[in-house]
Amino acid sequence: MPQSTRKRIHLIYGCVLAALTAILGVALILSALGIYSSGPRAYSYASIGAAFWRISALVFIVVGGVIGGIVLNLTIPLENQRPKSVRDDVAVMEKLKARAGAQPEAAKQVNLRRIYKIVTAAISVVIMIPPAIYFLLPFFPGWKEKLFTVDNLNGDIIRSVIIVMIPAVICLALCYVCSVLIRKSLQKEAAIYKKALAENPTRSPAAKTKKSSKTPTYVWILRGSIVAIGVIFVVVGILNGGMNDVFTKAVAICTECIGLG
Amino acid sequence: MEKKRTKFGTWWQAHKPTKRRIIQLYAALLTNANIKGFFSGKIYQGGAKNMCVPGMNCYSCPGAAASCPLGALQNALGSSNARLPFYVFGILMLFGLMFGRFICGFLCPFGLIQDLLHKIKTPKIKKNRFTRILSYLKYVILVVFVILMPLIYSTMSFPMPGFCKYICPSGTLLGAGGLLSNSANEKMLSMLGPLFTWKFVLLVILIVGAVFIYRIFCRFLCPLGAIYGFFNKISLLGIKVDKPKCTDCGLCVGHCDMDVLHVGDHECISCGKCVNVCPTGAISYKGPKILLAPNEVGGRPNTKNVDPVDYPGTPLPKKTKIARSIVAGVMIVAMVASLVYYNFIHKDPVTAKPPSSSQTGPEVGGEVGDLCYDYELDVYGQDENIKISDFRGKVTLVNFWYIYCSSCVKELETEFPKVKDHYGDEIEILAIHSYQEYNSDINAFIGEKFPDEDFIFCRDGEGEELFHLLGGEQAWPVTVILDQEGVIVETIYGGTTYEELCKIIDGIGNKTPAQPEGGNVGDLCYDFELDLYGTDGTTSVKDYRGKVTLVNFWYIYCSSCVKELETEFPLVKDKYGDKIEILAVHSNQEYNSDIPAFIAEKFPGEDFIFCRDQAGEEYFHMLGGDQAWPITVILDQEGYIVQTIYGGTTADELSTIIDGILAK
């Protein structure tokens, strides 16, 4: 069978299975929400069984689809697709620089990138200051009771999460924009170097900048220090009862950890 | 000379599990060596839980052989007001230095689950700049949920494992899944609520996500991976690049499914894909090559432009072969020894036996309806002892808690004081610390947290003896409510609320409490008029008060409904006669006008009351039915719903329930 036909078969099969998997996920979520919303202490083998029964056909179809996918892979295999290389832009730039020499226009792009980074970092810091203060306040006398009331601890936690997660998401979005701008700037800079090299291909020989792969001494010193500190910490932990704490917590079912509440 | 292979041999070479997969399976089994826990529904409680496993594996999983490092870290930070968490820090440093994120790629059971899910044949979402940015989310989660939350709550002497509680999918899948799937833990189901629903939804999102996105949890959410990532550059095991050989072709990063910028950076899980695709053989594994020679882990290598010496198929030096055999032997022995120890040698702590018969009467027990065991308990802060029987004449709430259980502490702080304020001297609250005392400061803890509470804080006699006698297993809190005569009225597993406790206490004070009508277990059943088949008359469930009533919803095309009405219900009716009444309610749109004829033909001699849900399925839905038949709702003599059985039932099951009702 030609490779293109195989590819088509695999694609169609994969898309159908993907759709079914997604539907199953939604069905599972709706089932859980259905049980939960049916009243207090509504989870029971009967209610879970009834919910599962309603989606059991879908479950079996998806399981069958997964097994079918394995059979498909074995019977109509696809040739391995090689992903494209992902070059390290900075490493490429280093090479171009070494060959083309300094370019004044390119220096502007470097400065621009520096500005993007500084602005992003500064805005991120400013955005994260309020949540940082919020989390530090309970350590000061009087604030703990104001921010975290034992009566509504879950509500307080949700509020805390929102206070942190919204700025964090904004920071991540900002980082994304920054990375796009930096990439564009790198592309512009690369174009400048390539143009310079096209104009004068023998301007400068490629520099050998690679260092030997031997582990540097400082890494060994660092490793040794961490081992020493780690061993000391473990011994101190055993002596101060920390190990016993781990044991104590681990031999009882942590109902919160597993979601029982 | 190349060795000739059979057709199967060629196929096997192409499809056999990679070394990495074998190591992952080995690690997952070793981490969950307590296999008997899955059958008994109990977690391992032996000494190995002093130690942590390197990967993420919930310690409340029945199979868990040791502790989860992340759970231990949160717990240690949560109790950092008592002692600094040196032990867990030391463990994490040693693991990090030794393995780095090699742990994620080779030793983490949840990583293995995600790897296998990603094998499902669907189109995949590849990494891009957005996923790269999103990969930093795990550091936010590390700081907020793993470090800050436990630390802040520790200032209030309140243990709060933020990540475990709100995010950890390993706990939901392995812990909750492993425990709840065992019928021995059925009573734990009553503890499930909003938190479980949230965690289950998150788990489903991650599981479905893992099918489409490679290691969705490890890349974006896992704080343990974030910690180990700090050590990746200096760890003893991992991936290294021989820089002089590297041509910066970018194939390695292109092939990598993680959000790496460079081979071996903080996102690298050492899966070895890059080792196989490197055209110059510049990438290899760090450390001794006894287990993992270069280019040997991930399967089919790129053989172009590379010295074939590094590839499988090349005979290994004799010394390496011997060393490998020794290591493989040691690993097999370790696995066998672990399995034997956890499953055959180690015995779970024996659950306390009830006191001898000379101390207790025939009705004494630990279940609802029994006269509660009378135990002597040490009171904290006083030299005196008390007995449970000392409080007869009052409603007594016996609450089992322990100092590290945040939901225990929370309900003692918020719910029980309200109950005490409401009922005053009519009730007594015994708060029994029912756990081995690792911490001698429980007195101080009580003094600090509950300075004004009018509870009696006492200690379980032999660690957890009374706790086990009254139905506790391995999960806290448990609240046992005794009436004025010391009889157990209710046992609440898991957290409770002021409203729930008031409802029960009111029920004790007023033996026939006025309750609103409802369709759930415990409610006074809705009263509906039902048309009787074969006559023009009507009936309602209220007409049968004084008898145990079985309201069975069926419909004509439901074969299991008809079957159970034909085979099971007649047996029950024959057994109990006039003590019970069976209402067979046809509760579906009537496709067939011959239902009376059908009834006459199928059930000619049956002493059931056949009737019709007047508005199609209204009554059926009000009593909890949805889209599946049959449902049987069992009411006691006063018309309260005792149980709702979804799906088919048997005469034995019905008899057990009816016996329980009649015994009361």
PDB file of C-alpha atoms in Angstrom, chain B residues 315-532:
ATOM      1  CA  PRO B 315      28.936  -6.661  20.679  1.00  0.00           C
ATOM      2  CA  LEU B 316      29.555  -5.224  24.125  1.00  0.00           C
ATOM      3  CA  PRO B 317      32.895  -5.655  25.883  1.00  0.00           C
ATOM      4  CA  LYS B 318      32.968  -8.728  28.102  1.00  0.00           C
ATOM      5  CA  LYS B 319      33.468  -6.683  31.296  1.00  0.00           C
ATOM      6  CA  THR B 320      30.393  -4.589  30.575  1.00  0.00           C
ATOM      7  CA  LYS B 321      28.370  -7.717  29.862  1.00  0.00           C
ATOM      8  CA  ILE B 322      29.350  -9.239  33.217  1.00  0.00           C
ATOM      9  CA  ALA B 323      28.662  -5.997  35.060  1.00  0.00           C
ATOM     10  CA  ARG B 324      25.264  -5.737  33.388  1.00  0.00           C
ATOM     11  CA  SER B 325      24.366  -9.290  34.323  1.00  0.00           C
ATOM     12  CA  ILE B 326      25.261  -8.569  37.939  1.00  0.00           C
ATOM     13  CA  VAL B 327      23.196  -5.386  37.995  1.00  0.00           C
ATOM     14  CA  ALA B 328      20.236  -7.118  36.323  1.00  0.00           C
ATOM     15  CA  GLY B 329      20.487  -9.929  38.885  1.00  0.00           C
ATOM     16  CA  VAL B 330      20.535  -7.474  41.770  1.00  0.00           C
ATOM     17  CA  MET B 331      17.512  -5.664  40.354  1.00  0.00           C
ATOM     18  CA  ILE B 332      15.553  -8.898  39.979  1.00  0.00           C
ATOM     19  CA  VAL B 333      16.477  -9.969  43.519  1.00  0.00           C
ATOM     20  CA  ALA B 334      15.457  -6.538  44.842  1.00  0.00           C
ATOM     21  CA  MET B 335      12.108  -6.773  43.084  1.00  0.00           C
ATOM     22  CA  VAL B 336      11.423 -10.313  44.295  1.00  0.00           C
ATOM     23  CA  ALA B 337      12.503  -9.406  47.835  1.00  0.00           C
ATOM     24  CA  SER B 338      10.234  -6.342  47.821  1.00  0.00           C
ATOM     25  CA  LEU B 339       7.245  -8.251  46.543  1.00  0.00           C
ATOM     26  CA  VAL B 340       7.767 -10.999  49.106  1.00  0.00           C
ATOM     27  CA  TYR B 341       8.254  -8.524  51.958  1.00  0.00           C
ATOM     28  CA  TYR B 342       5.280  -6.293  51.183  1.00  0.00           C
ATOM     29  CA  ASN B 343       2.857  -9.028  50.263  1.00  0.00           C
ATOM     30  CA  PHE B 344       3.816 -11.967  52.463  1.00  0.00           C
ATOM     31  CA  ILE B 345       6.142 -11.013  55.302  1.00  0.00           C
ATOM     32  CA  HIS B 346       4.797  -7.646  56.399  1.00  0.00           C
ATOM     33  CA  LYS B 347       1.609  -7.889  58.416  1.00  0.00           C
ATOM     34  CA  ASP B 348      -0.736  -4.961  58.777  1.00  0.00           C
ATOM     35  CA  PRO B 349      -1.229  -3.720  62.319  1.00  0.00           C
ATOM     36  CA  VAL B 350      -3.880  -5.916  63.868  1.00  0.00           C
ATOM     37  CA  THR B 351      -7.168  -4.147  64.361  1.00  0.00           C
ATOM     38  CA  ALA B 352      -8.068  -4.014  68.003  1.00  0.00           C
ATOM     39  CA  LYS B 353     -10.265  -6.770  69.313  1.00  0.00           C
ATOM     40  CA  PRO B 354     -13.384  -5.893  71.269  1.00  0.00           C
ATOM     41  CA  PRO B 355     -13.076  -6.158  75.032  1.00  0.00           C
ATOM     42  CA  SER B 356     -13.771  -9.561  76.483  1.00  0.00           C
ATOM     43  CA  SER B 357     -17.323 -10.659  76.977  1.00  0.00           C
ATOM     44  CA  SER B 358     -17.043 -10.307  80.748  1.00  0.00           C
ATOM     45  CA  GLN B 359     -16.677  -6.579  80.285  1.00  0.00           C
ATOM     46  CA  THR B 360     -19.411  -6.179  77.763  1.00  0.00           C
ATOM     47  CA  GLY B 361     -22.951  -7.273  77.394  1.00  0.00           C
ATOM     48  CA  PRO B 362     -24.372  -8.986  74.396  1.00  0.00           C
ATOM     49  CA  GLU B 363     -25.500  -5.743  72.767  1.00  0.00           C
ATOM     50  CA  VAL B 364     -22.181  -3.984  73.102  1.00  0.00           C
ATOM     51  CA  GLY B 365     -20.540  -3.144  69.801  1.00  0.00           C
ATOM     52  CA  GLY B 366     -19.214  -0.490  67.476  1.00  0.00           C
ATOM     53  CA  GLU B 367     -21.942  -0.339  64.869  1.00  0.00           C
ATOM     54  CA  VAL B 368     -25.077   1.723  64.604  1.00  0.00           C
ATOM     55  CA  GLY B 369     -27.686   0.337  66.974  1.00  0.00           C
ATOM     56  CA  ASP B 370     -25.112  -1.173  69.347  1.00  0.00           C
ATOM     57  CA  LEU B 371     -24.465  -0.048  72.883  1.00  0.00           C
ATOM     58  CA  CYS B 372     -21.112   1.678  72.489  1.00  0.00           C
ATOM     59  CA  TYR B 373     -18.007   0.011  73.904  1.00  0.00           C
ATOM     60  CA  ASP B 374     -17.136   1.523  77.237  1.00  0.00           C
ATOM     61  CA  TYR B 375     -13.526   2.595  77.188  1.00  0.00           C
ATOM     62  CA  GLU B 376     -11.296   4.343  79.620  1.00  0.00           C
ATOM     63  CA  LEU B 377      -9.580   7.364  78.085  1.00  0.00           C
ATOM     64  CA  ASP B 378      -6.762   9.591  79.346  1.00  0.00           C
ATOM     65  CA  VAL B 379      -7.764  13.244  79.470  1.00  0.00           C
ATOM     66  CA  TYR B 380      -5.170  15.664  78.130  1.00  0.00           C
ATOM     67  CA  GLY B 381      -3.804  18.091  80.659  1.00  0.00           C
ATOM     68  CA  GLN B 382      -5.288  16.181  83.605  1.00  0.00           C
ATOM     69  CA  ASP B 383      -4.304  13.082  85.493  1.00  0.00           C
ATOM     70  CA  GLU B 384      -7.806  11.682  85.550  1.00  0.00           C
ATOM     71  CA  ASN B 385      -9.367   9.134  83.250  1.00  0.00           C
ATOM     72  CA  ILE B 386     -12.869   9.137  81.887  1.00  0.00           C
ATOM     73  CA  LYS B 387     -15.174   6.480  80.541  1.00  0.00           C
ATOM     74  CA  ILE B 388     -17.643   6.850  77.735  1.00  0.00           C
ATOM     75  CA  SER B 389     -20.371   5.576  80.033  1.00  0.00           C
ATOM     76  CA  ASP B 390     -19.736   8.572  82.312  1.00  0.00           C
ATOM     77  CA  PHE B 391     -21.735  10.684  79.885  1.00  0.00           C
ATOM     78  CA  ARG B 392     -24.892   8.617  79.738  1.00  0.00           C
ATOM     79  CA  GLY B 393     -27.905  10.850  80.076  1.00  0.00           C
ATOM     80  CA  LYS B 394     -26.511  13.227  77.465  1.00  0.00           C
ATOM     81  CA  VAL B 395     -26.117  12.944  73.728  1.00  0.00           C
ATOM     82  CA  THR B 396     -22.399  12.278  73.230  1.00  0.00           C
ATOM     83  CA  LEU B 397     -20.382  13.136  70.153  1.00  0.00           C
ATOM     84  CA  VAL B 398     -17.239  11.005  70.020  1.00  0.00           C
ATOM     85  CA  ASN B 399     -14.930  12.628  67.518  1.00  0.00           C
ATOM     86  CA  PHE B 400     -11.714  10.912  66.429  1.00  0.00           C
ATOM     87  CA  TRP B 401      -9.051  13.294  65.169  1.00  0.00           C
ATOM     88  CA  TYR B 402      -5.311  13.651  64.925  1.00  0.00           C
ATOM     89  CA  ILE B 403      -3.018  16.582  64.832  1.00  0.00           C
ATOM     90  CA  TYR B 404      -1.901  16.422  61.170  1.00  0.00           C
ATOM     91  CA  CYS B 405      -5.384  15.906  59.760  1.00  0.00           C
ATOM     92  CA  SER B 406      -6.453  19.339  58.608  1.00  0.00           C
ATOM     93  CA  SER B 407     -10.082  18.442  58.038  1.00  0.00           C
ATOM     94  CA  CYS B 408     -10.199  17.029  61.599  1.00  0.00           C
ATOM     95  CA  VAL B 409      -8.757  20.213  63.040  1.00  0.00           C
ATOM     96  CA  LYS B 410     -11.011  22.342  60.871  1.00  0.00           C
ATOM     97  CA  GLU B 411     -14.240  20.718  61.964  1.00  0.00           C
ATOM     98  CA  LEU B 412     -13.172  20.855  65.611  1.00  0.00           C
ATOM     99  CA  GLU B 413     -12.482  24.550  65.185  1.00  0.00           C
ATOM    100  CA  THR B 414     -15.508  25.541  63.192  1.00  0.00           C
ATOM    101  CA  GLU B 415     -18.365  23.036  63.395  1.00  0.00           C
ATOM    102  CA  PHE B 416     -18.271  21.460  66.833  1.00  0.00           C
ATOM    103  CA  PRO B 417     -18.131  24.754  68.790  1.00  0.00           C
ATOM    104  CA  LYS B 418     -21.351  25.833  67.062  1.00  0.00           C
ATOM    105  CA  VAL B 419     -23.007  22.564  68.021  1.00  0.00           C
ATOM    106  CA  LYS B 420     -21.842  22.948  71.603  1.00  0.00           C
ATOM    107  CA  ASP B 421     -23.099  26.515  71.737  1.00  0.00           C
ATOM    108  CA  HIS B 422     -26.445  25.435  70.347  1.00  0.00           C
ATOM    109  CA  TYR B 423     -27.099  22.524  72.683  1.00  0.00           C
ATOM    110  CA  GLY B 424     -25.038  23.535  75.728  1.00  0.00           C
ATOM    111  CA  ASP B 425     -25.166  20.938  78.496  1.00  0.00           C
ATOM    112  CA  GLU B 426     -27.523  18.672  76.586  1.00  0.00           C
ATOM    113  CA  ILE B 427     -24.573  17.233  74.730  1.00  0.00           C
ATOM    114  CA  GLU B 428     -20.974  16.290  75.460  1.00  0.00           C
ATOM    115  CA  ILE B 429     -18.171  16.332  72.920  1.00  0.00           C
ATOM    116  CA  LEU B 430     -15.275  13.911  73.322  1.00  0.00           C
ATOM    117  CA  ALA B 431     -12.413  14.864  71.009  1.00  0.00           C
ATOM    118  CA  ILE B 432     -10.223  11.775  71.010  1.00  0.00           C
ATOM    119  CA  HIS B 433      -6.739  12.037  69.555  1.00  0.00           C
ATOM    120  CA  SER B 434      -6.550   8.583  68.097  1.00  0.00           C
ATOM    121  CA  TYR B 435      -3.147   8.315  66.556  1.00  0.00           C
ATOM    122  CA  GLN B 436       0.346   7.392  67.615  1.00  0.00           C
ATOM    123  CA  GLU B 437       1.775  10.412  69.362  1.00  0.00           C
ATOM    124  CA  TYR B 438       4.804  11.433  67.417  1.00  0.00           C
ATOM    125  CA  ASN B 439       4.505  14.877  68.850  1.00  0.00           C
ATOM    126  CA  SER B 440       4.613  15.455  72.554  1.00  0.00           C
ATOM    127  CA  ASP B 441       3.148  18.919  72.103  1.00  0.00           C
ATOM    128  CA  ILE B 442      -0.441  17.836  71.625  1.00  0.00           C
ATOM    129  CA  ASN B 443      -1.247  19.454  74.946  1.00  0.00           C
ATOM    130  CA  ALA B 444       0.302  22.688  73.731  1.00  0.00           C
ATOM    131  CA  PHE B 445      -1.479  22.333  70.402  1.00  0.00           C
ATOM    132  CA  ILE B 446      -4.833  21.943  72.121  1.00  0.00           C
ATOM    133  CA  GLY B 447      -4.063  24.865  74.421  1.00  0.00           C
ATOM    134  CA  GLU B 448      -3.232  27.057  71.462  1.00  0.00           C
ATOM    135  CA  LYS B 449      -5.948  26.009  69.029  1.00  0.00           C
ATOM    136  CA  PHE B 450      -8.854  25.355  71.351  1.00  0.00           C
ATOM    137  CA  PRO B 451      -8.222  27.514  74.401  1.00  0.00           C
ATOM    138  CA  ASP B 452     -11.883  28.157  75.219  1.00  0.00           C
ATOM    139  CA  GLU B 453     -13.605  25.125  73.832  1.00  0.00           C
ATOM    140  CA  ASP B 454     -15.766  23.141  76.178  1.00  0.00           C
ATOM    141  CA  PHE B 455     -14.745  19.799  74.720  1.00  0.00           C
ATOM    142  CA  ILE B 456     -13.130  16.928  76.542  1.00  0.00           C
ATOM    143  CA  PHE B 457      -9.843  16.279  74.819  1.00  0.00           C
ATOM    144  CA  CYS B 458      -8.618  12.788  75.477  1.00  0.00           C
ATOM    145  CA  ARG B 459      -6.357  10.144  74.062  1.00  0.00           C
ATOM    146  CA  ASP B 460      -7.272   6.813  72.531  1.00  0.00           C
ATOM    147  CA  GLY B 461      -6.078   4.109  74.912  1.00  0.00           C
ATOM    148  CA  GLU B 462      -3.717   2.074  72.741  1.00  0.00           C
ATOM    149  CA  GLY B 463      -3.036   4.514  69.948  1.00  0.00           C
ATOM    150  CA  GLU B 464      -6.022   3.810  67.760  1.00  0.00           C
ATOM    151  CA  GLU B 465      -7.808   1.039  69.602  1.00  0.00           C
ATOM    152  CA  LEU B 466     -11.192   2.628  70.206  1.00  0.00           C
ATOM    153  CA  PHE B 467     -11.056   4.246  66.794  1.00  0.00           C
ATOM    154  CA  HIS B 468     -10.869   0.825  65.159  1.00  0.00           C
ATOM    155  CA  LEU B 469     -13.501  -0.626  67.446  1.00  0.00           C
ATOM    156  CA  LEU B 470     -15.947   2.066  66.415  1.00  0.00           C
ATOM    157  CA  GLY B 471     -15.448   1.459  62.718  1.00  0.00           C
ATOM    158  CA  GLY B 472     -12.431   3.638  61.873  1.00  0.00           C
ATOM    159  CA  GLU B 473      -9.961   2.224  59.397  1.00  0.00           C
ATOM    160  CA  GLN B 474      -7.173   4.377  58.078  1.00  0.00           C
ATOM    161  CA  ALA B 475      -8.918   7.680  57.469  1.00  0.00           C
ATOM    162  CA  TRP B 476      -9.792  10.455  59.846  1.00  0.00           C
ATOM    163  CA  PRO B 477     -11.977  12.166  61.082  1.00  0.00           C
ATOM    164  CA  VAL B 478     -14.740   9.857  62.273  1.00  0.00           C
ATOM    165  CA  THR B 479     -17.578  11.065  64.467  1.00  0.00           C
ATOM    166  CA  VAL B 480     -19.720   8.607  66.397  1.00  0.00           C
ATOM    167  CA  ILE B 481     -22.940   9.947  67.906  1.00  0.00           C
ATOM    168  CA  LEU B 482     -24.404   8.240  70.948  1.00  0.00           C
ATOM    169  CA  ASP B 483     -27.841   8.816  72.365  1.00  0.00           C
ATOM    170  CA  GLN B 484     -28.567   9.377  76.045  1.00  0.00           C
ATOM    171  CA  GLU B 485     -28.385   5.653  76.717  1.00  0.00           C
ATOM    172  CA  GLY B 486     -25.020   5.224  75.055  1.00  0.00           C
ATOM    173  CA  VAL B 487     -26.387   3.571  71.928  1.00  0.00           C
ATOM    174  CA  ILE B 488     -24.667   4.442  68.649  1.00  0.00           C
ATOM    175  CA  VAL B 489     -27.095   6.408  66.534  1.00  0.00           C
ATOM    176  CA  GLU B 490     -24.853   7.382  63.657  1.00  0.00           C
ATOM    177  CA  THR B 491     -21.246   7.102  62.501  1.00  0.00           C
ATOM    178  CA  ILE B 492     -20.019   9.839  60.199  1.00  0.00           C
ATOM    179  CA  TYR B 493     -16.930   9.007  58.166  1.00  0.00           C
ATOM    180  CA  GLY B 494     -15.064  12.100  57.032  1.00  0.00           C
ATOM    181  CA  GLY B 495     -15.761  15.724  57.795  1.00  0.00           C
ATOM    182  CA  THR B 496     -19.145  16.813  59.054  1.00  0.00           C
ATOM    183  CA  THR B 497     -21.031  20.046  59.400  1.00  0.00           C
ATOM    184  CA  TYR B 498     -23.017  21.868  62.040  1.00  0.00           C
ATOM    185  CA  GLU B 499     -26.240  21.297  60.067  1.00  0.00           C
ATOM    186  CA  GLU B 500     -25.652  17.578  59.725  1.00  0.00           C
ATOM    187  CA  LEU B 501     -24.856  17.156  63.413  1.00  0.00           C
ATOM    188  CA  CYS B 502     -27.910  19.218  64.421  1.00  0.00           C
ATOM    189  CA  LYS B 503     -30.141  17.074  62.237  1.00  0.00           C
ATOM    190  CA  ILE B 504     -28.905  13.914  63.934  1.00  0.00           C
ATOM    191  CA  ILE B 505     -29.042  15.331  67.459  1.00  0.00           C
ATOM    192  CA  ASP B 506     -32.560  16.673  66.866  1.00  0.00           C
ATOM    193  CA  GLY B 507     -33.501  13.228  65.668  1.00  0.00           C
ATOM    194  CA  ILE B 508     -32.296  11.746  68.956  1.00  0.00           C
ATOM    195  CA  GLY B 509     -34.111  14.303  71.073  1.00  0.00           C
ATOM    196  CA  ASN B 510     -37.292  13.930  69.108  1.00  0.00           C
ATOM    197  CA  LYS B 511     -37.661  10.340  68.063  1.00  0.00           C
ATOM    198  CA  THR B 512     -40.013  11.260  65.255  1.00  0.00           C
ATOM    199  CA  PRO B 513     -38.527  14.461  63.939  1.00  0.00           C
ATOM    200  CA  ALA B 514     -40.590  16.412  61.472  1.00  0.00           C
ATOM    201  CA  GLN B 515     -38.708  16.261  58.238  1.00  0.00           C
ATOM    202  CA  PRO B 516     -39.504  17.759  54.896  1.00  0.00           C
ATOM    203  CA  GLU B 517     -40.515  15.401  52.176  1.00  0.00           C
ATOM    204  CA  GLY B 518     -37.870  14.421  49.709  1.00  0.00           C
ATOM    205  CA  GLY B 519     -36.581  11.780  47.371  1.00  0.00           C
ATOM    206  CA  ASN B 520     -33.213  11.027  48.940  1.00  0.00           C
ATOM    207  CA  VAL B 521     -32.241   8.441  51.482  1.00  0.00           C
ATOM    208  CA  GLY B 522     -33.293   9.674  54.934  1.00  0.00           C
ATOM    209  CA  ASP B 523     -36.087  11.852  53.599  1.00  0.00           C
ATOM    210  CA  LEU B 524     -39.753  11.318  54.281  1.00  0.00           C
ATOM    211  CA  CYS B 525     -40.821  10.003  50.908  1.00  0.00           C
ATOM    212  CA  TYR B 526     -42.845  12.232  48.600  1.00  0.00           C
ATOM    213  CA  ASP B 527     -46.444  11.220  48.592  1.00  0.00           C
ATOM    214  CA  PHE B 528     -47.959  10.878  45.144  1.00  0.00           C
ATOM    215  CA  GLU B 529     -51.217   9.635  43.823  1.00  0.00           C
ATOM    216  CA  LEU B 530     -50.798   6.667  41.527  1.00  0.00           C
ATOM    217  CA  ASP B 531     -53.401   5.149  39.201  1.00  0.00           C
ATOM    218  CA  LEU B 532     -54.080   1.519  39.905  1.00  0.00           C
TER     219      LEU B 532
END
